[in-house]
Short mmCIF file of C-alpha atoms in Angstrom, two decimals:
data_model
loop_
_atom_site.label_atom_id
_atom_site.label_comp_id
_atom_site.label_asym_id
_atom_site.label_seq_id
_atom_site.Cartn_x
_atom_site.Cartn_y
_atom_site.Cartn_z
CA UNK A 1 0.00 0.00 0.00
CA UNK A 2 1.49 3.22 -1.20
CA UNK A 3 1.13 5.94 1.61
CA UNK A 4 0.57 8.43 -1.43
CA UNK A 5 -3.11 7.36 -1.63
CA UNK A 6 -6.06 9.67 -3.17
CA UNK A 7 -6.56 12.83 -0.44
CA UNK A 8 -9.86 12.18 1.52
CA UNK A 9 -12.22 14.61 1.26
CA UNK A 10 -14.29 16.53 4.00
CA UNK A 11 -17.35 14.20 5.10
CA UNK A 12 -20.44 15.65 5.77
CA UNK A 13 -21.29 16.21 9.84
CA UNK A 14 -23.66 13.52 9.35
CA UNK A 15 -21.01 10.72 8.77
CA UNK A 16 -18.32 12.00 11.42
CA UNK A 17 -21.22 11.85 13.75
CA UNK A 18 -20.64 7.32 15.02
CA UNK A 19 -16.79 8.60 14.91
CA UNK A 20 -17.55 11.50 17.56
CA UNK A 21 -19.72 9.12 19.26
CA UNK A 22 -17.28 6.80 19.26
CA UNK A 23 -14.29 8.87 21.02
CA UNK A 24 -16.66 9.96 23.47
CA UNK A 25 -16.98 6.58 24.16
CA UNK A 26 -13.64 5.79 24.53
CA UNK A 27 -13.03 8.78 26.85
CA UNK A 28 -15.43 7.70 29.33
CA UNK A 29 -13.00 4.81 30.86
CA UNK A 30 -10.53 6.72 33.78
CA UNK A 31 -7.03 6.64 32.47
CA UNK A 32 -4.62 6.56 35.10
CA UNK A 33 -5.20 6.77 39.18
CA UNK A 34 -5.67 10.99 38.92
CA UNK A 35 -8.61 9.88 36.08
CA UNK A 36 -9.86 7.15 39.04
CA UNK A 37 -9.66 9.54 41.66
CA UNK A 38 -11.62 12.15 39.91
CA UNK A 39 -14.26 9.87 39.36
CA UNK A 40 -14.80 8.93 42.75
CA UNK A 41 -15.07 12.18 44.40
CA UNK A 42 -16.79 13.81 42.22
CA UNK A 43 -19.09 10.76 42.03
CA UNK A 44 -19.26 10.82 45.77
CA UNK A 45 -19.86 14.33 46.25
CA UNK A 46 -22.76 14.63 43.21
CA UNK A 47 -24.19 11.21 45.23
CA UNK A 48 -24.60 13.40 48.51
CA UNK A 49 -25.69 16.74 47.21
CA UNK A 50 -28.30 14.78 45.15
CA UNK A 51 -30.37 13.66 48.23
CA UNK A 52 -30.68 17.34 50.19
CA UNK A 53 -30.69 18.43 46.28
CA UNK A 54 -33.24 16.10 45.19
CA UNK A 55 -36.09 16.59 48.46
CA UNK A 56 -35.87 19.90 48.35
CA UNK A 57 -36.80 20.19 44.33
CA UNK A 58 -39.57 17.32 44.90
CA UNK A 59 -40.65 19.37 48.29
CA UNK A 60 -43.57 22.36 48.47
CA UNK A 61 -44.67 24.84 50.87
CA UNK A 62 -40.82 23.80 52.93
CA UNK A 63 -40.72 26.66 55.67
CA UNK A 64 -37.14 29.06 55.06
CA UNK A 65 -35.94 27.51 58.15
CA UNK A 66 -35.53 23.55 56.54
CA UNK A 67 -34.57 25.42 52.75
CA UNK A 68 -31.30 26.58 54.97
CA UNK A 69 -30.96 23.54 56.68
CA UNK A 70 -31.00 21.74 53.91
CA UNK A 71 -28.15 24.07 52.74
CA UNK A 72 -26.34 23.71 55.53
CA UNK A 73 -26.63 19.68 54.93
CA UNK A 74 -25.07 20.11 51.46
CA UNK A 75 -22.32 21.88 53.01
CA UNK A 76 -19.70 19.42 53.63
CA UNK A 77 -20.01 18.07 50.23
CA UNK A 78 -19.20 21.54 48.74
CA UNK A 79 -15.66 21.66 48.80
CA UNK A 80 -14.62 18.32 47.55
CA UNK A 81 -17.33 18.85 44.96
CA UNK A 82 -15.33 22.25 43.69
CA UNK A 83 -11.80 20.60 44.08
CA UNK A 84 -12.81 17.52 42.07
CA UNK A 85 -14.57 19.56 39.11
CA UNK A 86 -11.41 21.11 38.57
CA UNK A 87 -9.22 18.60 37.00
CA UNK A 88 -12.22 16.95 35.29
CA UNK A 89 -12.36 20.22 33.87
CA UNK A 90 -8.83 20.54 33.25
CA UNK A 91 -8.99 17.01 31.39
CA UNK A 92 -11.63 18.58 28.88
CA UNK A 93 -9.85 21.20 27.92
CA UNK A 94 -7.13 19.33 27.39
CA UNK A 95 -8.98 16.76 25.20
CA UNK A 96 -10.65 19.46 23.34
CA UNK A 97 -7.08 20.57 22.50
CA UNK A 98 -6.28 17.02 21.13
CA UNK A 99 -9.11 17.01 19.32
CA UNK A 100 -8.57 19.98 17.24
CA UNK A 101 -4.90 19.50 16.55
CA UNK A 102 -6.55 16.27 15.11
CA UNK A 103 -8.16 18.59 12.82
CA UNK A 104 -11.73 18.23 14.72
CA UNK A 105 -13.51 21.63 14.22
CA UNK A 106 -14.07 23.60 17.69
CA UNK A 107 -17.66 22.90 17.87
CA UNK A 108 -17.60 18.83 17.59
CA UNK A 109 -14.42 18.65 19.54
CA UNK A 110 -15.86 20.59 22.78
CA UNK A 111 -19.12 18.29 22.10
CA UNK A 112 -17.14 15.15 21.87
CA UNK A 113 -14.90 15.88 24.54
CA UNK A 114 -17.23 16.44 27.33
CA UNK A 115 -18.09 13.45 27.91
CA UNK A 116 -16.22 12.30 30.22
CA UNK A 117 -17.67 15.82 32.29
CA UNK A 118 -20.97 14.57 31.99
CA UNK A 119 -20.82 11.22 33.03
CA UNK A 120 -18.86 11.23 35.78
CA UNK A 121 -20.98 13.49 37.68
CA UNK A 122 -24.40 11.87 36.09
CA UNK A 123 -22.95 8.22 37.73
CA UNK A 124 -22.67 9.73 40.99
CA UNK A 125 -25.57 12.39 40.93
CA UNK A 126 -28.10 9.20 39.37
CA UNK A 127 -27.10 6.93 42.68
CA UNK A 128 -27.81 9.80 45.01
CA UNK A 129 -31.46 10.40 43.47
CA UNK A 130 -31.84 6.99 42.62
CA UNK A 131 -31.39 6.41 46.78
CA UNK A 132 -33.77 9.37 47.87
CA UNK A 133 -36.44 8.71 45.33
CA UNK A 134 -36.53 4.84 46.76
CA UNK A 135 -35.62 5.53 50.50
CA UNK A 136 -37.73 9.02 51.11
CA UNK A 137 -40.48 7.17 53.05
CA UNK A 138 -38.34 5.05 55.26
CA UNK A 139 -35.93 7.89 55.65
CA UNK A 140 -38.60 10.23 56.88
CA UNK A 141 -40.04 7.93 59.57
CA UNK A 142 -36.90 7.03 61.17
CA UNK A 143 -35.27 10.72 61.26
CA UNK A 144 -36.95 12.27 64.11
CA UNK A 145 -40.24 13.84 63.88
CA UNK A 146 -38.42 18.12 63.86
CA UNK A 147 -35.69 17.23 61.63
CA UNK A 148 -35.28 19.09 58.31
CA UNK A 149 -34.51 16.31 55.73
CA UNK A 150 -37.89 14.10 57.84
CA UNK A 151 -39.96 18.11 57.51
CA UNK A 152 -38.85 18.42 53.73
CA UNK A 153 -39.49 14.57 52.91
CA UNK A 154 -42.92 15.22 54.33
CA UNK A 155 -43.99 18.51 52.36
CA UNK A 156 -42.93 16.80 48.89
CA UNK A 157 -45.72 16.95 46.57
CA UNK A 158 -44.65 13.49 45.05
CA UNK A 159 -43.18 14.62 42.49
CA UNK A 160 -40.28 12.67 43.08
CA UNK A 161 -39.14 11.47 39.04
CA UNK A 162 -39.23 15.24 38.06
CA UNK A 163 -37.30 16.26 40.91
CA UNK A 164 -34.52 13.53 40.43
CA UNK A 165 -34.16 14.31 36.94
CA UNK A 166 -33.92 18.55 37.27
CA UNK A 167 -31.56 16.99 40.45
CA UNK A 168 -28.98 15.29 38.12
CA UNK A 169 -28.91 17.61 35.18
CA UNK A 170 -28.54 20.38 37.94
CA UNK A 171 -25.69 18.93 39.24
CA UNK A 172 -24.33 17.93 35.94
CA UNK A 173 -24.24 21.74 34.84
CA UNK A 174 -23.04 23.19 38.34
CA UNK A 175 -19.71 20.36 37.56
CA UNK A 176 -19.17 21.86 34.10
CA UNK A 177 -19.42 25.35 35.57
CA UNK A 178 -16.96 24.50 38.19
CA UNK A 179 -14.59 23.14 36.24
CA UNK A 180 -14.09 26.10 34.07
CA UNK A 181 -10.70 27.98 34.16
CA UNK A 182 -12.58 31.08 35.79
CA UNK A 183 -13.46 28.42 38.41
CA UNK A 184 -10.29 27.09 38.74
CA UNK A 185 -8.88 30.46 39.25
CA UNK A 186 -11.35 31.85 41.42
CA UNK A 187 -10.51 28.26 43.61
CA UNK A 188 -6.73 28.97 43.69
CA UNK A 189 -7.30 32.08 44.53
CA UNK A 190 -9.73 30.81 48.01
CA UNK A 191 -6.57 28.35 48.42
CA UNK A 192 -3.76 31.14 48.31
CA UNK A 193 -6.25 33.43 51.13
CA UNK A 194 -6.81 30.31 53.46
CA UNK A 195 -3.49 29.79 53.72
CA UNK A 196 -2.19 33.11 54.28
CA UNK A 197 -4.91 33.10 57.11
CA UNK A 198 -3.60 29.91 58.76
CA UNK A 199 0.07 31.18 58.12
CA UNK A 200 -1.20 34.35 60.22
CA UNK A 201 -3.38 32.54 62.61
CA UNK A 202 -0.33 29.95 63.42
CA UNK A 203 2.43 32.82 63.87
CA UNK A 204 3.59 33.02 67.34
CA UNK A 205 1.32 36.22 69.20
CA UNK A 206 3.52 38.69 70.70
CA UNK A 207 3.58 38.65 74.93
CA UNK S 1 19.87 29.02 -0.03
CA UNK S 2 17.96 28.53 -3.43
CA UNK S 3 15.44 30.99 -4.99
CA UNK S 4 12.02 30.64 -4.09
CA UNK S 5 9.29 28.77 -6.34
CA UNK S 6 7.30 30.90 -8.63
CA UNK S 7 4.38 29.09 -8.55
CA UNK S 8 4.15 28.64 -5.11
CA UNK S 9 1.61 26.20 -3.28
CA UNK S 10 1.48 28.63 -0.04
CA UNK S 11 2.04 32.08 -0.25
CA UNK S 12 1.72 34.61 2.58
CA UNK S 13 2.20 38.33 1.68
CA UNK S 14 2.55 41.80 3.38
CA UNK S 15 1.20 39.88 7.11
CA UNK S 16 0.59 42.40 9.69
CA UNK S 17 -0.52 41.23 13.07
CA UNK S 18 -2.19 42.68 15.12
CA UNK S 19 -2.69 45.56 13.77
CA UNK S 20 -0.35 47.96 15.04
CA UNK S 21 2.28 45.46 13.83
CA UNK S 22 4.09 44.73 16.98
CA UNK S 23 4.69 41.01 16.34
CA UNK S 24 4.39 40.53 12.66
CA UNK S 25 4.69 43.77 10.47
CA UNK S 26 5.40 42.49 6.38
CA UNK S 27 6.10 38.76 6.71
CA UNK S 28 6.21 37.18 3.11
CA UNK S 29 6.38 33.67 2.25
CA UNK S 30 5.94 31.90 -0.95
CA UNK S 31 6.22 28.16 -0.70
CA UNK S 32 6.41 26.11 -3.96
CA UNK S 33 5.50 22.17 -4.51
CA UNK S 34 8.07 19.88 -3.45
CA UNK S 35 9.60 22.31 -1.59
CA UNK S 36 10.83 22.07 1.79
CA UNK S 37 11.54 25.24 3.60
CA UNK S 38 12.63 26.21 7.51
CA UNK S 39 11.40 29.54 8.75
CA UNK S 40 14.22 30.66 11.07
CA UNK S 41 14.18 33.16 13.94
CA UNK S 42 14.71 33.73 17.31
CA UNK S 43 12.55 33.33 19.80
CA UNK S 44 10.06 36.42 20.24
CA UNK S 45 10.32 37.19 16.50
CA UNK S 46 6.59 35.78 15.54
CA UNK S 47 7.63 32.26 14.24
CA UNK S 48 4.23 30.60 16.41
CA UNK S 49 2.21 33.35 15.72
CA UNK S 50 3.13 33.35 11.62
CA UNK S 51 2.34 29.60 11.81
CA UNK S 52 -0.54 30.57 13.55
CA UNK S 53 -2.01 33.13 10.53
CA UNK S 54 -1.09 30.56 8.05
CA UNK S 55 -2.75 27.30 9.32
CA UNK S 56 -5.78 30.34 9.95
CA UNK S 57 -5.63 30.00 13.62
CA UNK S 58 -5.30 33.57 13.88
CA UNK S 59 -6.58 36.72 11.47
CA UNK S 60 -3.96 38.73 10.23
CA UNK S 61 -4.87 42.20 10.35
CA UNK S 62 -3.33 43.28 6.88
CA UNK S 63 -1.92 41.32 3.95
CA UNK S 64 -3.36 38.44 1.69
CA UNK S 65 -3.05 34.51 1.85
CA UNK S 66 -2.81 32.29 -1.32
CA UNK S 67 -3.08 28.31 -1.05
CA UNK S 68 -2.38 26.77 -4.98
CA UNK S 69 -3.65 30.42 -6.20
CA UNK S 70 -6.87 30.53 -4.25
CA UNK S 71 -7.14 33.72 -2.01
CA UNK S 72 -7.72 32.49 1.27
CA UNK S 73 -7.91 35.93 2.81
CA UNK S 74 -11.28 36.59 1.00
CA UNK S 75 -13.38 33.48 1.68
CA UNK S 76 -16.25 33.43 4.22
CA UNK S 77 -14.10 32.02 7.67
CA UNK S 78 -16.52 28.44 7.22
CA UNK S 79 -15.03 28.07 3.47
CA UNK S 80 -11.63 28.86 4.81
CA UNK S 81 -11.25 26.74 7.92
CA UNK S 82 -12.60 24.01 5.24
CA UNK S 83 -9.54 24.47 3.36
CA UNK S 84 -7.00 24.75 6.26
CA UNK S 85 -8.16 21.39 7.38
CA UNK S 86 -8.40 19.83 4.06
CA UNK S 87 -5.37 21.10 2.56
CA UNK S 88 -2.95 21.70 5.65
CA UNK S 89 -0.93 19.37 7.42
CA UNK S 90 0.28 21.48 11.10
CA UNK S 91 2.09 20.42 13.88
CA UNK S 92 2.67 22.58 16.65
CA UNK S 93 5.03 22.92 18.55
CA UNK S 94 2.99 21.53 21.73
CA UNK S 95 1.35 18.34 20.01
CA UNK S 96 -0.33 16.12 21.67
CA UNK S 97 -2.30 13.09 20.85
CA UNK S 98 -5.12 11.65 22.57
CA UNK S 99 -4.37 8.93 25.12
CA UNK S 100 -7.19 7.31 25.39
CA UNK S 101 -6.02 6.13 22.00
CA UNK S 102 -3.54 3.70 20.25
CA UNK S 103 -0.62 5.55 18.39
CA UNK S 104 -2.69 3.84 14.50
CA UNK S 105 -6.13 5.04 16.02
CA UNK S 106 -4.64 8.52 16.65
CA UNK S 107 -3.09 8.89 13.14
CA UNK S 108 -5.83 7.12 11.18
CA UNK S 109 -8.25 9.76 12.96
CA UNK S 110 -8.45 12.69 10.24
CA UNK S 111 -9.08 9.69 7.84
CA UNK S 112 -11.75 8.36 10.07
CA UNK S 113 -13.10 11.85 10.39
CA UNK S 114 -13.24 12.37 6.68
CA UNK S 115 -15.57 9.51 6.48
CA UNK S 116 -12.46 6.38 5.68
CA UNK S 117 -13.37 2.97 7.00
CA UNK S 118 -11.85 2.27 10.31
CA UNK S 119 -9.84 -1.09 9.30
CA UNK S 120 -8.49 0.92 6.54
CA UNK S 121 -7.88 4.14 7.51
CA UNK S 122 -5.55 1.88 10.58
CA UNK S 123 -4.03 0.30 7.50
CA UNK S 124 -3.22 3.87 6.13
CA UNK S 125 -1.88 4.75 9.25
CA UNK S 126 0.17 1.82 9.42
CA UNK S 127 2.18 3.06 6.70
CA UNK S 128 2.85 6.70 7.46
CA UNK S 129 3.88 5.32 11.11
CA UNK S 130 6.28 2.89 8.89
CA UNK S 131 7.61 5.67 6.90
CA UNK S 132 8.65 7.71 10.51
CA UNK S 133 10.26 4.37 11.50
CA UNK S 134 7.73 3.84 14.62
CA UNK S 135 5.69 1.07 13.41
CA UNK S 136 6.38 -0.58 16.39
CA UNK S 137 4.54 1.29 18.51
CA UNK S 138 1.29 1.66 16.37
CA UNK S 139 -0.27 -0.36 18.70
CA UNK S 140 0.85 1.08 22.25
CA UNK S 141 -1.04 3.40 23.66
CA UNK S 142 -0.18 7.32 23.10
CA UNK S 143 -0.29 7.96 26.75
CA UNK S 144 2.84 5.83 27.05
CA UNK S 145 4.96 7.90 24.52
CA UNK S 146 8.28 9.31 24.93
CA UNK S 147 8.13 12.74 23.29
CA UNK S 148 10.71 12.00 20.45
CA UNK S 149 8.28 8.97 19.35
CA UNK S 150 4.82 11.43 20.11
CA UNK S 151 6.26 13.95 18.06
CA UNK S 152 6.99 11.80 14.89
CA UNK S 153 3.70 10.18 15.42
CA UNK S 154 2.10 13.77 15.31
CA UNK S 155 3.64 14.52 12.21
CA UNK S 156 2.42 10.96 10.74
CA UNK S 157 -1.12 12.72 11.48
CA UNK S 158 -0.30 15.65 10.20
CA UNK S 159 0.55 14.04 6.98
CA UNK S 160 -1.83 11.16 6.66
CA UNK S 161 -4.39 13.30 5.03
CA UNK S 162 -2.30 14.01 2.28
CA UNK S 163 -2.07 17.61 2.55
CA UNK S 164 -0.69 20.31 0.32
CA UNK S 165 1.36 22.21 3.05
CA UNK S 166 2.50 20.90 6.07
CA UNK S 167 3.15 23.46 8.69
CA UNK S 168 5.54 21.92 11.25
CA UNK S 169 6.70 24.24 14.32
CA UNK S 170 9.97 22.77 15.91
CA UNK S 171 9.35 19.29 14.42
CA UNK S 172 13.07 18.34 15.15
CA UNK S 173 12.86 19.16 18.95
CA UNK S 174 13.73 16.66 21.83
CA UNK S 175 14.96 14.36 18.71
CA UNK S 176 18.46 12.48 18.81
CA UNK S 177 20.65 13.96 16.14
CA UNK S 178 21.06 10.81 14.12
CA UNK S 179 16.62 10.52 14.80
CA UNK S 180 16.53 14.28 13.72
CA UNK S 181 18.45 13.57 10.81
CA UNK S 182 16.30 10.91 9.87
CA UNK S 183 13.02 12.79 10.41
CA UNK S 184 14.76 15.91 8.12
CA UNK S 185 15.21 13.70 5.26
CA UNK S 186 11.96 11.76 5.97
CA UNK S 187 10.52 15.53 5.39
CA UNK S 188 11.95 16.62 2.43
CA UNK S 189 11.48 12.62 0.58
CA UNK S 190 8.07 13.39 1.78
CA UNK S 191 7.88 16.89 -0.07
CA UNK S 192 9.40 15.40 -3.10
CA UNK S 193 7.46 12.16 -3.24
CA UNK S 194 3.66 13.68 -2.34
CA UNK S 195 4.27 17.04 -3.54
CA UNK S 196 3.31 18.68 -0.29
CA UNK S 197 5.20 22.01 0.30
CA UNK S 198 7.32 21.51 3.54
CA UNK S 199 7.21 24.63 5.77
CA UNK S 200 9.38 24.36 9.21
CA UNK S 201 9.79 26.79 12.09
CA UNK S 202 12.43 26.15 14.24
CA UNK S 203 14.92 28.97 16.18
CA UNK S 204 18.13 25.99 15.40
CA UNK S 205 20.06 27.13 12.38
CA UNK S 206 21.36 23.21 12.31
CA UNK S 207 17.44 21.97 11.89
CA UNK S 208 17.31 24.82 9.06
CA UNK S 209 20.41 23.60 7.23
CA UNK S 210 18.44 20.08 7.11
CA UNK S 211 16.09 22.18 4.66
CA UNK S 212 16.50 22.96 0.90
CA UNK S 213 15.78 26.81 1.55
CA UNK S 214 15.66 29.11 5.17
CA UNK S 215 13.52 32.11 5.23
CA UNK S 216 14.85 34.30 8.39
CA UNK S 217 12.79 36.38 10.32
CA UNK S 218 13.75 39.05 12.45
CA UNK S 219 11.66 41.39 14.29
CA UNK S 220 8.79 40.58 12.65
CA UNK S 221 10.02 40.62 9.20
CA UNK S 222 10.83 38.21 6.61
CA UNK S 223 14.31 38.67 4.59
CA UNK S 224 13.50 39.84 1.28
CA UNK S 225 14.63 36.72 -0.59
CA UNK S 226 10.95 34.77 0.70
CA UNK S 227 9.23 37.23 -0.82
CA UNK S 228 7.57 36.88 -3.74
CA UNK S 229 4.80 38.66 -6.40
CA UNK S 230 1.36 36.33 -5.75
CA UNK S 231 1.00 34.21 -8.84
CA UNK S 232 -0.30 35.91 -12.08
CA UNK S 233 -2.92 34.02 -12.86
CA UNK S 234 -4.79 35.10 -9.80
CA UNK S 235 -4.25 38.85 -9.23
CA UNK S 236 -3.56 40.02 -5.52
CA UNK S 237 -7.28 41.57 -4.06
CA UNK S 238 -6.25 45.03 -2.70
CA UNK S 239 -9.62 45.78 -1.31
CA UNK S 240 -13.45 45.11 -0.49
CA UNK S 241 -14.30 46.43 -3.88
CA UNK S 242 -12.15 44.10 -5.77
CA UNK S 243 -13.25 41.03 -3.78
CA UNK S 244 -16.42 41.94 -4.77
CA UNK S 245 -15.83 42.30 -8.20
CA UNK S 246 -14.49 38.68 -8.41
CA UNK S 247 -17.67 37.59 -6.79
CA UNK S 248 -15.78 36.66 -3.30
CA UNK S 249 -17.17 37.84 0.35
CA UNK S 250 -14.97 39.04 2.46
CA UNK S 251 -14.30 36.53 5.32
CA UNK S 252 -12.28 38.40 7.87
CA UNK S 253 -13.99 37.63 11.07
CA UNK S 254 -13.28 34.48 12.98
#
């Protein structure tokens, strides 16, 4: 086979579609351990936002008082869910820049490429809902009678299948916003001030 | 140093960019068929960002592109970045291919992409990796690459499509000399072989000795022998008016 074959011409968008389909595919797999560990937390994190997440979308008539409860619930999941967006983020872009230098136009390769940003949220954000949709009623009678999560289970209007879905495309959207490079800058930034706080807060006090 | 084509394949005149001319202000460049040229300069004197305005990553702000006598520089930006990825082979300096992906899979790609069955468009690849003497790793995976091997697999891709130009920036870096040597003549038996017009940017006066001509540039500024009168058959477009006298749009926004 002579490597001075015909030149291929430009295929329609219709017939690079299975190809696109298929490297989204194949980006889905994690790579190496940073690929593995970016799956989990951000699959762990999207799994625990989704309940408080999930019964307060499928919840009417909730008093202010159990809306910022329920905020305060999400709270611990907040950071690792802002630290692990990051390199998932990072890992599109970078993909994206593959793509194109493969001579993918900018449109399909940011499509194809985001994949991997969609799913691994979705996995984690789809248990979480998946769990709270099942569990709400046993949940809700064995949390005691005044707590927030058992008052919020109770004022749902039943609507639990819309309220899991707007849940995980929520959460889905929130990762791709976080992940951005404004995010990621606006994160180092938060970093570089802690730090500078705990330097000041651990320097010796004068007498 | 020989005497630049006068029908060339590529050919870049008067670029200005931006606009106040602080990087490029007049760079010329006429590249023939079967010609493989290096683009020499330091670094700082707009070797990326000429690369850059001729594989139509970036607008220049003044001047006129040709590709085989077709005015680039006056086609909607759709029509155009059609041609750049039709027509142009680039490698940048930072190439990368995609991991997830065997070294075939990521050459045969722009064949998949322009609609080649998979089991041939590997078989394609097969032979372009054979030609850059990496065969043997056609079926690793790319995120296992030393660079020297990456970068010659990068330029497989960048050729496998056949292109008229290949743009290559640095193509020879992080290569052995004896590997470097090898790629160089690999080039220019590509250039005279396929035809493709060989353009390479490189700030190493040895990697532009490896090349049949070197175009300096110098604070933004080619040296007068690149430059070139566009070909006659297709007169230069000064202006709006004349574009729309030939029947062309102007394409200048991105």
């Amino acid at each position: 086979m002579s490597a001075a074959a015909t030149r291929p011409e430009e295929a329609p968008e219709s017939s690079r579609l299975p190809v696109l389909l298929w490297l989204a595919w194949r980006f889905l797999p994690p790579l190496h351990r940073q690929d593995q560990r970016t799956l989990t937390w951000v699959g762990a994190s999207c799994a625990y936002l989704a309940v408080p997440l999930t019964v307060g979308l499928a919840a009417d008539h909730v008093p202010g008082l159990t809306l910022l409860s329920l905020l305060f619930l999400s709270a611990p999941g907040l950071p690792i869910w802002w630290m692990s967006a990051i390199p998932l983020g990072e890992r599109r872009r970078e993909t994206s820049l593959a793509l194109r230098q493969a001579r993918i136009n900018t449109r399909s390769a940011a499509a194809t490429s985001i994949s991997r940003q969609v799913a691994y949220p979705a996995a984690g954000a789809i248990a979480g809902t998946v769990l709270i949709a099942l569990l709400h009623g046993p949940i809700g009678r064995a949390l005691p009678a005044k707590a927030p999560l058992a008052i919020a289970i109770r004022s749902a209007s039943g609507n639990w299948l819309l309220a899991s879905v707007a849940s995980v495309a929520l959460l889905v959207a929130l990762t791709a916003v976080l992940g951005t490079k404004g995010s990621a800058d606006c994160y180092a930034k938060v970093r570089r001030l802690a730090t500078r706080i705990g330097r000041r807060e651990a320097a010796p006090q004068p007498q | 140093m020989s005497v630049p084509s006068d029908n060339p394949v590529l050919n870049a005149v008067g670029l200005v960019f931006p606009a106040d001319g602080s990087v490029l202000r007049g760079a010329h460049l006429a590249v023939g068929e079967r010609e493989a040229v290096a683009v020499l300069g330091d670094a700082g004197s707009g070797k990326s960002v000429l690369l850059a305005l001729l594989c139509g990553m970036l607008e220049p702000a003044k001047g006129s592109l040709w590709a085989s006598g077709r005015p680039l520089h006056v086609l909607p930006t759709d029509q155009r970045q059609t041609v750049f990825r039709r027509r142009f082979g680039v490698l940048p300096q930072d190439c990368r291919l995609l991991p997830e992906l065997t070294v075939a899979e990521n050459v045969a790609l722009p064949l998949r992409l322009a609609g080649m069955r998979s089991s041939q468009a590997i078989g394609r690849s097969r032979v372009w990796l054979e030609r850059f003497e990496i065969e043997d790793h056609a079926s690793s995976s790319a995120a296992d690459l030393p660079k020297p091997i990456l970068r010659r697999a990068a330029l497989a891709r960048a050729l496998v499509g056949d292109p008229t130009v290949l743009l290559a920036d640095e193509p020879l870096a992080d290569l052995s000399v004896p590997t470097a040597e090898s790629t160089a003549r690999i080039l220019r038996s590509i250039a005279a072989s396929h035809g493709t017009a060989v353009v390479v940017f490189t700030r190493e006066a040895m990697t532009a000795a490896y090349f049949d001509r070197t175009i300096k540039l110098a604070d933004g500024r080619t040296d007068t022998m690149a430059a070139t009168a566009p070909p006659a058959a297709v007169p230069l477009l000064a202006s709006s008016e004349q574009a729309a006298e030939f029947g062309l749009p102007l394409g200048r926004t991105r």
